Amino acid sequence: MINILILPGDGIGPEIMKQSVKIIKTCICFGYNINLIYNYIGGISIDKKNNPLTDDVLNICLTSDAILLGCVGGYKWNKSFNKPEEGLLKLRKKLNLFANIRPIKCPFKNIDFLIVRELNGGIYYGKPKGFSKQIINNIPTWYSYDTEIYNEQEIIRIVKLSFNLSINRKKKITSIDKSNVLYSSKLWRKIVNYISNFYKNIKINHLFIDYATIELIKNYNNFDVIVTSNIFGDIISDQCSLLTGSLGMLPSISINNKSICLFEPCHGSAPDIAGKNISNPIGMLLSLVMMFEYLLKNKKLSNKLFYSIYKVLSFGFCTVDMINYFNNTKLVSTNEFGDLVNYYFTYD
Ligand code: NAD
């Protein structure tokens, strides 16, 4: 029996999750022994339990085989003391999910590279951080601060993982940093160069984050595995989603040193379109493709779902965010897109 914890979260989370659950239910009909457990994270958990991630849910995470997560956040909690995003940061930290792998893949455009984003360190967790007040020019003035901090061990584990991923790909790594300015990036680059000595057959290239944003659009085919820090990885993956068509297209897997994995799309809760049945469920569905491959180790099933998604797209069906991406597109809702994918997944 495989226990999958389903955390739809907030905003468009529940409506995109529903599409992945349709596919899992089809798998259960095919005879796969999968048990779905539902619970809360983010804003919905604040509303129900006054906590964006309760210890009870954390314990269920620890005993599940995998977690499938929608997204968290929304305007509703802008002024609340607890923040939905803290639930996600806590989940990543408590499960020691140090690496977030984001495939940027589009068969229509022959795009295929990976962003390996460090997920447990850097400025999102670094201390001190906060707000304070001091007198500047005789005026009491608020200021705020965050700390970008990485230790050697955190950098070594993410860089080693990236080199290992590269072995089975094009043997080419790009490390993205800002080592011309930031001390954390100077250490990052030094360690990448050191580790590259143990992988003589892998070509290593360094880019500064500012120029990398240009190269990623102009020469995306030059990339294969990209390794970068928490904040840079967060930003460039949103940028790269446009290469594939929409922010709604990107899946991800987050891993630790044990076997628990978190599968989630790269986008946020899209509160501007939540509840309208117009969101793109592809990032969520592709996260399930990754779950079939990495958790079930079932390449046949993951390929079947991947090709069902792209078959629906190749017929021109898409949600509104991709309407100008192809010629002769046919607009469908989130639910209709999910039904079409499930149809081809079931009968094709
Ligand atoms: P966002 O990713 O939610 O949305 C940015 C834009 O992309 C919006 O116009 C949105 O409508 C669109 N979009 C995103 N996903 C889409 C999809 N699947 N289909 C169609 N359109 C889609 O980013 P944001 O607006 O900066 O943040 C909104 C909330 O989400 C914030 O509270 C933020 O903190 C949170 N957030 C959560 C996660 C996460 O859960 N992993 C990640 C990023 C942001």
mmCIF file of C-alpha atoms and ligand atoms in Angstrom:
data_model
loop_
_atom_site.group_PDB
_atom_site.id
_atom_site.type_symbol
_atom_site.label_atom_id
_atom_site.label_comp_id
_atom_site.label_asym_id
_atom_site.label_seq_id
_atom_site.Cartn_x
_atom_site.Cartn_y
_atom_site.Cartn_z
ATOM 1 C CA MET A 1 0.000 0.000 0.000
ATOM 2 C CA ILE A 2 1.335 3.449 -0.944
ATOM 3 C CA ASN A 3 0.176 6.283 1.309
ATOM 4 C CA ILE A 4 -0.012 9.653 -0.391
ATOM 5 C CA LEU A 5 -0.774 12.735 1.650
ATOM 6 C CA ILE A 6 -2.830 15.242 -0.352
ATOM 7 C CA LEU A 7 -2.433 18.874 0.729
ATOM 8 C CA PRO A 8 -4.413 21.033 -1.745
ATOM 9 C CA GLY A 9 -3.649 24.273 0.140
ATOM 10 C CA ASP A 10 -5.135 27.608 -0.928
ATOM 11 C CA GLY A 11 -6.296 29.603 -3.952
ATOM 12 C CA ILE A 12 -6.235 27.472 -7.104
ATOM 13 C CA GLY A 13 -4.695 24.592 -5.083
ATOM 14 C CA PRO A 14 -7.946 22.633 -4.587
ATOM 15 C CA GLU A 15 -9.073 22.952 -8.233
ATOM 16 C CA ILE A 16 -5.757 21.829 -9.749
ATOM 17 C CA MET A 17 -5.355 19.081 -7.133
ATOM 18 C CA LYS A 18 -8.761 17.711 -8.144
ATOM 19 C CA GLN A 19 -7.342 16.985 -11.616
ATOM 20 C CA SER A 20 -4.423 14.984 -10.231
ATOM 21 C CA VAL A 21 -6.724 13.080 -7.889
ATOM 22 C CA LYS A 22 -8.847 12.041 -10.913
ATOM 23 C CA ILE A 23 -5.758 10.387 -12.391
ATOM 24 C CA ILE A 24 -4.811 8.702 -9.107
ATOM 25 C CA LYS A 25 -8.360 7.332 -8.819
ATOM 26 C CA THR A 26 -8.025 5.932 -12.343
ATOM 27 C CA CYS A 27 -4.786 4.232 -11.241
ATOM 28 C CA ILE A 28 -6.638 2.753 -8.254
ATOM 29 C CA CYS A 29 -9.250 1.390 -10.725
ATOM 30 C CA PHE A 30 -6.347 -0.098 -12.754
ATOM 31 C CA GLY A 31 -5.403 -2.017 -9.558
ATOM 32 C CA TYR A 32 -2.698 0.186 -8.007
ATOM 33 C CA ASN A 33 -2.721 -0.039 -4.218
ATOM 34 C CA ILE A 34 -2.791 3.664 -3.338
ATOM 35 C CA ASN A 35 -4.291 5.212 -0.222
ATOM 36 C CA LEU A 36 -5.080 8.953 -0.269
ATOM 37 C CA ILE A 37 -5.003 10.945 2.972
ATOM 38 C CA TYR A 38 -6.313 14.543 2.885
ATOM 39 C CA ASN A 39 -5.235 17.388 5.140
ATOM 40 C CA TYR A 40 -4.534 21.111 5.411
ATOM 41 C CA ILE A 41 -1.581 23.423 4.923
ATOM 42 C CA GLY A 42 -1.289 27.199 4.520
ATOM 43 C CA GLY A 43 -4.163 29.642 4.831
ATOM 44 C CA ILE A 44 -6.862 26.986 5.103
ATOM 45 C CA SER A 45 -4.963 25.470 8.018
ATOM 46 C CA ILE A 46 -4.738 28.908 9.680
ATOM 47 C CA ASP A 47 -8.525 29.227 9.311
ATOM 48 C CA LYS A 48 -9.224 25.782 10.709
ATOM 49 C CA LYS A 49 -6.413 25.257 13.235
ATOM 50 C CA ASN A 50 -4.871 28.712 13.719
ATOM 51 C CA ASN A 51 -1.551 27.321 12.479
ATOM 52 C CA PRO A 52 -0.272 27.073 8.861
ATOM 53 C CA LEU A 53 1.142 23.573 9.525
ATOM 54 C CA THR A 54 0.170 21.667 12.656
ATOM 55 C CA ASP A 55 2.354 19.028 14.317
ATOM 56 C CA ASP A 56 -0.359 16.463 13.540
ATOM 57 C CA VAL A 57 0.008 17.123 9.807
ATOM 58 C CA LEU A 58 3.802 17.090 10.108
ATOM 59 C CA ASN A 59 3.578 13.649 11.725
ATOM 60 C CA ILE A 60 1.365 12.399 8.894
ATOM 61 C CA CYS A 61 3.978 13.771 6.437
ATOM 62 C CA LEU A 62 6.659 11.744 8.203
ATOM 63 C CA THR A 63 4.675 8.506 7.950
ATOM 64 C CA SER A 64 3.477 9.009 4.358
ATOM 65 C CA ASP A 65 5.316 7.685 1.320
ATOM 66 C CA ALA A 66 4.932 10.999 -0.484
ATOM 67 C CA ILE A 67 3.204 14.351 -0.303
ATOM 68 C CA LEU A 68 1.319 15.941 -3.172
ATOM 69 C CA LEU A 69 0.862 19.649 -2.526
ATOM 70 C CA GLY A 70 -1.096 22.334 -4.395
ATOM 71 C CA CYS A 71 -0.011 25.816 -3.327
ATOM 72 C CA VAL A 72 -0.385 28.193 -0.404
ATOM 73 C CA GLY A 73 -1.104 31.874 0.188
ATOM 74 C CA GLY A 74 -3.626 34.531 -0.701
ATOM 75 C CA TYR A 75 -4.834 38.074 -0.041
ATOM 76 C CA LYS A 76 -7.085 36.847 2.760
ATOM 77 C CA TRP A 77 -4.108 36.268 5.053
ATOM 78 C CA ASN A 78 -2.145 39.426 4.158
ATOM 79 C CA LYS A 79 -2.902 40.953 7.533
ATOM 80 C CA SER A 80 -3.002 37.777 9.602
ATOM 81 C CA PHE A 81 -0.332 37.171 12.242
ATOM 82 C CA ASN A 82 0.336 33.650 10.901
ATOM 83 C CA LYS A 83 1.322 33.489 7.243
ATOM 84 C CA PRO A 84 0.351 30.594 4.921
ATOM 85 C CA GLU A 85 3.856 30.551 3.378
ATOM 86 C CA GLU A 86 5.352 29.777 6.814
ATOM 87 C CA GLY A 87 3.586 26.402 6.653
ATOM 88 C CA LEU A 88 5.407 25.518 3.441
ATOM 89 C CA LEU A 89 8.793 26.775 4.695
ATOM 90 C CA LYS A 90 8.324 24.757 7.901
ATOM 91 C CA LEU A 91 7.393 21.623 5.946
ATOM 92 C CA ARG A 92 10.515 21.918 3.772
ATOM 93 C CA LYS A 93 12.739 22.524 6.800
ATOM 94 C CA LYS A 94 11.272 19.857 9.107
ATOM 95 C CA LEU A 95 11.449 17.195 6.408
ATOM 96 C CA ASN A 96 14.949 18.368 5.528
ATOM 97 C CA LEU A 97 13.909 18.768 1.882
ATOM 98 C CA PHE A 98 17.157 20.350 0.788
ATOM 99 C CA ALA A 99 16.809 20.039 -2.985
ATOM 100 C CA ASN A 100 14.018 21.136 -5.278
ATOM 101 C CA ILE A 101 14.300 19.799 -8.813
ATOM 102 C CA ARG A 102 12.363 21.727 -11.432
ATOM 103 C CA PRO A 103 12.376 20.287 -14.976
ATOM 104 C CA ILE A 104 11.927 22.908 -17.681
ATOM 105 C CA LYS A 105 10.652 20.692 -20.421
ATOM 106 C CA CYS A 106 8.563 21.229 -23.528
ATOM 107 C CA PRO A 107 8.496 18.552 -26.235
ATOM 108 C CA PHE A 108 6.947 21.007 -28.724
ATOM 109 C CA LYS A 109 9.977 23.302 -28.519
ATOM 110 C CA ASN A 110 12.657 20.741 -27.766
ATOM 111 C CA ILE A 111 13.395 22.330 -24.396
ATOM 112 C CA ASP A 112 14.755 20.076 -21.686
ATOM 113 C CA PHE A 113 16.844 21.280 -18.770
ATOM 114 C CA LEU A 114 16.710 21.080 -14.972
ATOM 115 C CA ILE A 115 16.896 23.733 -12.303
ATOM 116 C CA VAL A 116 18.221 22.330 -9.030
ATOM 117 C CA ARG A 117 17.250 24.849 -6.367
ATOM 118 C CA GLU A 118 18.712 24.695 -2.840
ATOM 119 C CA LEU A 119 15.657 24.599 -0.567
ATOM 120 C CA ASN A 120 16.733 24.517 3.066
ATOM 121 C CA GLY A 121 19.044 27.487 3.429
ATOM 122 C CA GLY A 122 19.836 30.958 2.143
ATOM 123 C CA ILE A 123 17.918 34.154 2.714
ATOM 124 C CA TYR A 124 14.514 32.503 3.253
ATOM 125 C CA TYR A 125 15.745 30.948 6.501
ATOM 126 C CA GLY A 126 18.863 32.999 7.416
ATOM 127 C CA LYS A 127 18.925 34.808 10.747
ATOM 128 C CA PRO A 128 18.880 37.568 11.820
ATOM 129 C CA LYS A 129 15.871 38.827 9.931
ATOM 130 C CA GLY A 130 13.181 41.278 10.907
ATOM 131 C CA PHE A 131 12.095 44.869 11.295
ATOM 132 C CA SER A 132 13.586 47.403 13.660
ATOM 133 C CA LYS A 133 13.649 51.106 14.314
ATOM 134 C CA GLN A 134 16.546 53.486 14.713
ATOM 135 C CA ILE A 135 17.185 57.190 14.641
ATOM 136 C CA ILE A 136 18.531 58.278 11.248
ATOM 137 C CA ASN A 137 19.097 62.051 10.685
ATOM 138 C CA ASN A 138 17.220 62.634 13.975
ATOM 139 C CA ILE A 139 14.141 60.859 12.590
ATOM 140 C CA PRO A 140 12.878 57.545 14.082
ATOM 141 C CA THR A 141 13.064 55.298 11.011
ATOM 142 C CA TRP A 142 11.974 51.713 10.338
ATOM 143 C CA TYR A 143 14.465 49.410 8.694
ATOM 144 C CA SER A 144 14.332 45.758 7.732
ATOM 145 C CA TYR A 145 16.932 43.079 7.193
ATOM 146 C CA ASP A 146 17.398 39.498 5.996
ATOM 147 C CA THR A 147 20.472 37.296 5.981
ATOM 148 C CA GLU A 148 21.724 35.274 3.023
ATOM 149 C CA ILE A 149 23.737 32.537 4.714
ATOM 150 C CA TYR A 150 25.088 29.174 3.549
ATOM 151 C CA ASN A 151 27.438 26.760 5.257
ATOM 152 C CA GLU A 152 29.797 24.412 3.440
ATOM 153 C CA GLN A 153 27.748 21.305 4.168
ATOM 154 C CA GLU A 154 24.569 22.820 2.711
ATOM 155 C CA ILE A 155 26.385 23.781 -0.477
ATOM 156 C CA ILE A 156 28.241 20.479 -0.813
ATOM 157 C CA ARG A 157 25.080 18.317 -0.640
ATOM 158 C CA ILE A 158 23.165 20.309 -3.281
ATOM 159 C CA VAL A 159 26.174 20.584 -5.599
ATOM 160 C CA LYS A 160 26.971 16.862 -5.317
ATOM 161 C CA LEU A 161 23.360 16.000 -6.081
ATOM 162 C CA SER A 162 23.493 18.208 -9.183
ATOM 163 C CA PHE A 163 26.690 16.576 -10.433
ATOM 164 C CA ASN A 164 25.128 13.159 -9.872
ATOM 165 C CA LEU A 165 22.008 14.177 -11.813
ATOM 166 C CA SER A 166 24.228 15.426 -14.588
ATOM 167 C CA ILE A 167 25.935 12.046 -15.040
ATOM 168 C CA ASN A 168 22.802 10.619 -16.684
ATOM 169 C CA ARG A 169 22.143 13.736 -18.750
ATOM 170 C CA LYS A 170 24.394 15.893 -20.970
ATOM 171 C CA LYS A 171 27.241 16.091 -18.409
ATOM 172 C CA LYS A 172 27.040 19.867 -18.315
ATOM 173 C CA ILE A 173 26.376 21.999 -15.225
ATOM 174 C CA THR A 174 25.802 25.724 -14.891
ATOM 175 C CA SER A 175 26.151 27.166 -11.427
ATOM 176 C CA ILE A 176 24.413 30.523 -10.974
ATOM 177 C CA ASP A 177 25.557 32.921 -8.253
ATOM 178 C CA LYS A 178 26.454 36.525 -7.550
ATOM 179 C CA SER A 179 30.020 35.939 -6.417
ATOM 180 C CA ASN A 180 31.181 39.302 -7.750
ATOM 181 C CA VAL A 181 29.285 40.861 -4.813
ATOM 182 C CA LEU A 182 27.990 38.325 -2.263
ATOM 183 C CA TYR A 183 30.180 36.407 0.197
ATOM 184 C CA SER A 184 27.708 33.513 0.306
ATOM 185 C CA SER A 185 28.151 33.209 -3.477
ATOM 186 C CA LYS A 186 31.968 33.332 -3.227
ATOM 187 C CA LEU A 187 31.875 30.256 -0.974
ATOM 188 C CA TRP A 188 29.274 28.660 -3.269
ATOM 189 C CA ARG A 189 31.528 29.069 -6.335
ATOM 190 C CA LYS A 190 34.616 27.812 -4.493
ATOM 191 C CA ILE A 191 32.798 24.639 -3.472
ATOM 192 C CA VAL A 192 31.354 24.050 -6.950
ATOM 193 C CA ASN A 193 34.894 24.262 -8.375
ATOM 194 C CA TYR A 194 36.235 21.952 -5.671
ATOM 195 C CA ILE A 195 33.548 19.309 -6.245
ATOM 196 C CA SER A 196 34.015 19.489 -10.000
ATOM 197 C CA ASN A 197 37.501 17.983 -9.429
ATOM 198 C CA PHE A 198 35.754 14.705 -8.569
ATOM 199 C CA TYR A 199 33.656 14.751 -11.747
ATOM 200 C CA LYS A 200 36.274 15.228 -14.437
ATOM 201 C CA ASN A 201 33.916 14.244 -17.268
ATOM 202 C CA ILE A 202 31.336 16.908 -16.383
ATOM 203 C CA LYS A 203 31.725 20.377 -17.838
ATOM 204 C CA ILE A 204 31.153 23.185 -15.386
ATOM 205 C CA ASN A 205 30.220 26.741 -16.214
ATOM 206 C CA HIS A 206 29.535 29.695 -13.880
ATOM 207 C CA LEU A 207 27.177 32.589 -14.543
ATOM 208 C CA PHE A 208 26.258 35.622 -12.489
ATOM 209 C CA ILE A 209 22.526 35.723 -11.828
ATOM 210 C CA ASP A 210 21.977 39.013 -13.647
ATOM 211 C CA TYR A 211 23.477 37.815 -16.937
ATOM 212 C CA ALA A 212 22.018 34.316 -16.461
ATOM 213 C CA THR A 213 18.495 35.760 -16.810
ATOM 214 C CA ILE A 214 19.417 36.893 -20.339
ATOM 215 C CA GLU A 215 21.172 33.662 -21.360
ATOM 216 C CA LEU A 216 18.187 31.631 -20.130
ATOM 217 C CA ILE A 217 15.930 33.365 -22.617
ATOM 218 C CA LYS A 218 18.390 33.798 -25.501
ATOM 219 C CA ASN A 219 20.297 30.537 -25.408
ATOM 220 C CA TYR A 220 18.210 28.137 -23.313
ATOM 221 C CA ASN A 221 19.456 25.172 -25.310
ATOM 222 C CA ASN A 222 22.935 25.721 -23.858
ATOM 223 C CA PHE A 223 21.675 24.633 -20.418
ATOM 224 C CA ASP A 224 21.296 21.150 -19.033
ATOM 225 C CA VAL A 225 21.574 21.080 -15.207
ATOM 226 C CA ILE A 226 21.497 24.409 -13.382
ATOM 227 C CA VAL A 227 22.383 24.536 -9.697
ATOM 228 C CA THR A 228 21.638 27.604 -7.651
ATOM 229 C CA SER A 229 20.595 29.020 -4.299
ATOM 230 C CA ASN A 230 17.131 29.121 -2.798
ATOM 231 C CA ILE A 231 16.214 32.658 -3.886
ATOM 232 C CA PHE A 232 17.862 32.615 -7.329
ATOM 233 C CA GLY A 233 16.238 29.229 -8.078
ATOM 234 C CA ASP A 234 12.854 30.558 -7.050
ATOM 235 C CA ILE A 235 13.133 33.527 -9.383
ATOM 236 C CA ILE A 236 14.685 31.947 -12.476
ATOM 237 C CA SER A 237 12.211 29.066 -12.508
ATOM 238 C CA ASP A 238 9.301 31.524 -12.781
ATOM 239 C CA GLN A 239 11.201 33.192 -15.621
ATOM 240 C CA CYS A 240 11.890 29.864 -17.366
ATOM 241 C CA SER A 241 8.256 28.783 -17.097
ATOM 242 C CA LEU A 242 7.529 31.211 -19.930
ATOM 243 C CA LEU A 243 9.775 29.157 -22.223
ATOM 244 C CA THR A 244 7.337 26.278 -21.779
ATOM 245 C CA GLY A 245 4.250 28.465 -22.213
ATOM 246 C CA SER A 246 2.981 29.486 -18.781
ATOM 247 C CA LEU A 247 3.812 29.628 -15.093
ATOM 248 C CA GLY A 248 1.113 26.991 -14.691
ATOM 249 C CA MET A 249 3.220 24.422 -16.576
ATOM 250 C CA LEU A 250 6.073 23.661 -14.174
ATOM 251 C CA PRO A 251 6.212 20.703 -11.772
ATOM 252 C CA SER A 252 8.768 19.963 -9.080
ATOM 253 C CA ILE A 253 10.039 17.323 -6.692
ATOM 254 C CA SER A 254 11.689 18.157 -3.376
ATOM 255 C CA ILE A 255 13.899 15.522 -1.832
ATOM 256 C CA ASN A 256 15.778 14.778 1.388
ATOM 257 C CA ASN A 257 18.298 12.118 2.349
ATOM 258 C CA LYS A 258 15.538 9.667 3.223
ATOM 259 C CA SER A 259 12.789 8.552 0.932
ATOM 260 C CA ILE A 260 10.035 11.088 1.611
ATOM 261 C CA CYS A 261 9.411 13.349 -1.355
ATOM 262 C CA LEU A 262 7.224 16.365 -1.851
ATOM 263 C CA PHE A 263 5.676 16.906 -5.282
ATOM 264 C CA GLU A 264 4.236 20.327 -6.098
ATOM 265 C CA PRO A 265 3.850 22.756 -9.008
ATOM 266 C CA CYS A 266 6.253 25.718 -9.042
ATOM 267 C CA HIS A 267 3.621 28.443 -9.118
ATOM 268 C CA GLY A 268 1.798 30.104 -6.241
ATOM 269 C CA SER A 269 -1.867 30.098 -5.268
ATOM 270 C CA ALA A 270 -2.896 32.572 -8.032
ATOM 271 C CA PRO A 271 -5.531 34.301 -5.857
ATOM 272 C CA ASP A 272 -6.471 36.556 -8.796
ATOM 273 C CA ILE A 273 -8.059 33.605 -10.636
ATOM 274 C CA ALA A 274 -8.889 31.205 -7.780
ATOM 275 C CA GLY A 275 -12.319 29.596 -7.791
ATOM 276 C CA LYS A 276 -13.010 30.448 -11.455
ATOM 277 C CA ASN A 277 -12.142 27.039 -12.891
ATOM 278 C CA ILE A 278 -9.716 28.669 -15.358
ATOM 279 C CA SER A 279 -6.323 27.778 -13.834
ATOM 280 C CA ASN A 280 -3.824 25.627 -15.667
ATOM 281 C CA PRO A 281 -3.534 22.197 -13.988
ATOM 282 C CA ILE A 282 -0.491 21.040 -16.014
ATOM 283 C CA GLY A 283 2.187 21.845 -13.375
ATOM 284 C CA MET A 284 0.144 19.848 -10.865
ATOM 285 C CA LEU A 285 -0.395 16.962 -13.315
ATOM 286 C CA LEU A 286 3.291 16.917 -14.275
ATOM 287 C CA SER A 287 4.129 16.743 -10.548
ATOM 288 C CA LEU A 288 2.138 13.514 -10.561
ATOM 289 C CA VAL A 289 4.153 12.350 -13.583
ATOM 290 C CA MET A 290 7.252 12.859 -11.415
ATOM 291 C CA MET A 291 5.618 10.979 -8.558
ATOM 292 C CA PHE A 292 4.916 7.981 -10.786
ATOM 293 C CA GLU A 293 8.528 7.985 -11.947
ATOM 294 C CA TYR A 294 10.342 8.614 -8.646
ATOM 295 C CA LEU A 295 7.993 7.138 -6.036
ATOM 296 C CA LEU A 296 6.328 4.271 -7.886
ATOM 297 C CA LYS A 297 9.439 3.800 -10.086
ATOM 298 C CA ASN A 298 6.945 3.200 -12.879
ATOM 299 C CA LYS A 299 8.299 4.790 -16.039
ATOM 300 C CA LYS A 300 5.489 3.287 -18.131
ATOM 301 C CA LEU A 301 2.810 4.995 -16.028
ATOM 302 C CA SER A 302 4.667 8.318 -15.897
ATOM 303 C CA ASN A 303 5.176 8.272 -19.686
ATOM 304 C CA LYS A 304 1.507 7.450 -20.169
ATOM 305 C CA LEU A 305 0.436 10.473 -18.132
ATOM 306 C CA PHE A 306 3.066 12.745 -19.730
ATOM 307 C CA TYR A 307 1.901 11.828 -23.243
ATOM 308 C CA SER A 308 -1.779 12.158 -22.273
ATOM 309 C CA ILE A 309 -1.126 15.743 -21.123
ATOM 310 C CA TYR A 310 0.770 16.632 -24.299
ATOM 311 C CA LYS A 311 -1.785 14.861 -26.498
ATOM 312 C CA VAL A 312 -4.525 17.113 -25.092
ATOM 313 C CA LEU A 313 -2.296 20.150 -25.707
ATOM 314 C CA SER A 314 -1.383 19.002 -29.211
ATOM 315 C CA PHE A 315 -5.103 18.945 -30.103
ATOM 316 C CA GLY A 316 -5.083 22.649 -29.179
ATOM 317 C CA PHE A 317 -7.022 22.347 -25.901
ATOM 318 C CA CYS A 318 -5.703 24.699 -23.243
ATOM 319 C CA THR A 319 -6.631 26.932 -20.350
ATOM 320 C CA VAL A 320 -6.786 30.690 -20.831
ATOM 321 C CA ASP A 321 -3.146 31.372 -19.792
ATOM 322 C CA MET A 322 -1.957 29.472 -22.914
ATOM 323 C CA ILE A 323 -4.509 30.756 -25.392
ATOM 324 C CA ASN A 324 -1.929 32.620 -27.494
ATOM 325 C CA TYR A 325 0.713 29.942 -27.244
ATOM 326 C CA PHE A 326 -0.415 27.877 -30.260
ATOM 327 C CA ASN A 327 -2.455 28.511 -33.373
ATOM 328 C CA ASN A 328 -6.087 27.353 -33.338
ATOM 329 C CA THR A 329 -6.320 26.852 -29.585
ATOM 330 C CA LYS A 330 -9.583 25.693 -28.044
ATOM 331 C CA LEU A 331 -10.303 27.176 -24.644
ATOM 332 C CA VAL A 332 -11.280 24.717 -21.912
ATOM 333 C CA SER A 333 -11.752 24.994 -18.162
ATOM 334 C CA THR A 334 -9.472 23.467 -15.517
ATOM 335 C CA ASN A 335 -11.967 20.644 -15.019
ATOM 336 C CA GLU A 336 -12.407 19.980 -18.725
ATOM 337 C CA PHE A 337 -8.637 19.879 -19.236
ATOM 338 C CA GLY A 338 -8.317 17.376 -16.380
ATOM 339 C CA ASP A 339 -11.160 15.254 -17.809
ATOM 340 C CA LEU A 340 -9.531 15.184 -21.246
ATOM 341 C CA VAL A 341 -6.179 14.094 -19.774
ATOM 342 C CA ASN A 342 -7.929 11.445 -17.701
ATOM 343 C CA TYR A 343 -9.784 10.225 -20.804
ATOM 344 C CA TYR A 344 -6.557 9.647 -22.782
ATOM 345 C CA PHE A 345 -4.793 8.282 -19.702
ATOM 346 C CA THR A 346 -7.600 5.751 -19.264
ATOM 347 C CA TYR A 347 -8.422 4.719 -22.835
ATOM 348 C CA ASP A 348 -5.495 5.539 -25.099
HETATM 349 P P1 NAD B 1 1.482 33.142 -8.425
HETATM 350 O O1 NAD B 1 2.370 32.107 -8.964
HETATM 351 O O2 NAD B 1 0.390 32.686 -7.519
HETATM 352 O O3 NAD B 1 0.783 33.946 -9.627
HETATM 353 C C1 NAD B 1 1.485 34.782 -10.549
HETATM 354 C C2 NAD B 1 0.613 34.950 -11.811
HETATM 355 O O4 NAD B 1 0.601 33.707 -12.519
HETATM 356 C C3 NAD B 1 -0.844 35.289 -11.480
HETATM 357 O O5 NAD B 1 -1.346 36.167 -12.454
HETATM 358 C C4 NAD B 1 -1.559 33.954 -11.595
HETATM 359 O O6 NAD B 1 -2.920 34.050 -11.948
HETATM 360 C C5 NAD B 1 -0.738 33.219 -12.641
HETATM 361 N N1 NAD B 1 -0.739 31.773 -12.408
HETATM 362 C C6 NAD B 1 -0.029 31.095 -11.468
HETATM 363 N N2 NAD B 1 -0.302 29.787 -11.535
HETATM 364 C C7 NAD B 1 -1.185 29.627 -12.556
HETATM 365 C C8 NAD B 1 -1.850 28.510 -13.114
HETATM 366 N N3 NAD B 1 -1.668 27.251 -12.657
HETATM 367 N N4 NAD B 1 -2.720 28.716 -14.142
HETATM 368 C C9 NAD B 1 -2.905 29.954 -14.642
HETATM 369 N N5 NAD B 1 -2.305 31.065 -14.153
HETATM 370 C C10 NAD B 1 -1.457 30.894 -13.114
HETATM 371 O O7 NAD B 1 2.418 34.213 -7.700
HETATM 372 P P2 NAD B 1 2.036 35.495 -6.844
HETATM 373 O O8 NAD B 1 0.844 36.179 -7.407
HETATM 374 O O9 NAD B 1 3.296 36.215 -6.730
HETATM 375 O O10 NAD B 1 1.674 34.920 -5.395
HETATM 376 C C11 NAD B 1 0.332 34.616 -4.977
HETATM 377 C C12 NAD B 1 0.397 33.881 -3.643
HETATM 378 O O11 NAD B 1 1.036 32.615 -3.806
HETATM 379 C C13 NAD B 1 1.231 34.626 -2.585
HETATM 380 O O12 NAD B 1 0.569 34.496 -1.348
HETATM 381 C C14 NAD B 1 2.558 33.889 -2.571
HETATM 382 O O13 NAD B 1 3.240 33.976 -1.362
HETATM 383 C C15 NAD B 1 2.097 32.464 -2.849
HETATM 384 N N6 NAD B 1 3.114 31.572 -3.432
HETATM 385 C C16 NAD B 1 3.043 30.281 -3.058
HETATM 386 C C17 NAD B 1 3.910 29.374 -3.626
HETATM 387 C C18 NAD B 1 3.761 27.926 -3.251
HETATM 388 O O14 NAD B 1 2.740 27.545 -2.689
HETATM 389 N N7 NAD B 1 4.720 27.083 -3.583
HETATM 390 C C19 NAD B 1 4.852 29.792 -4.578
HETATM 391 C C20 NAD B 1 4.869 31.126 -4.967
HETATM 392 C C21 NAD B 1 3.989 32.024 -4.402
#
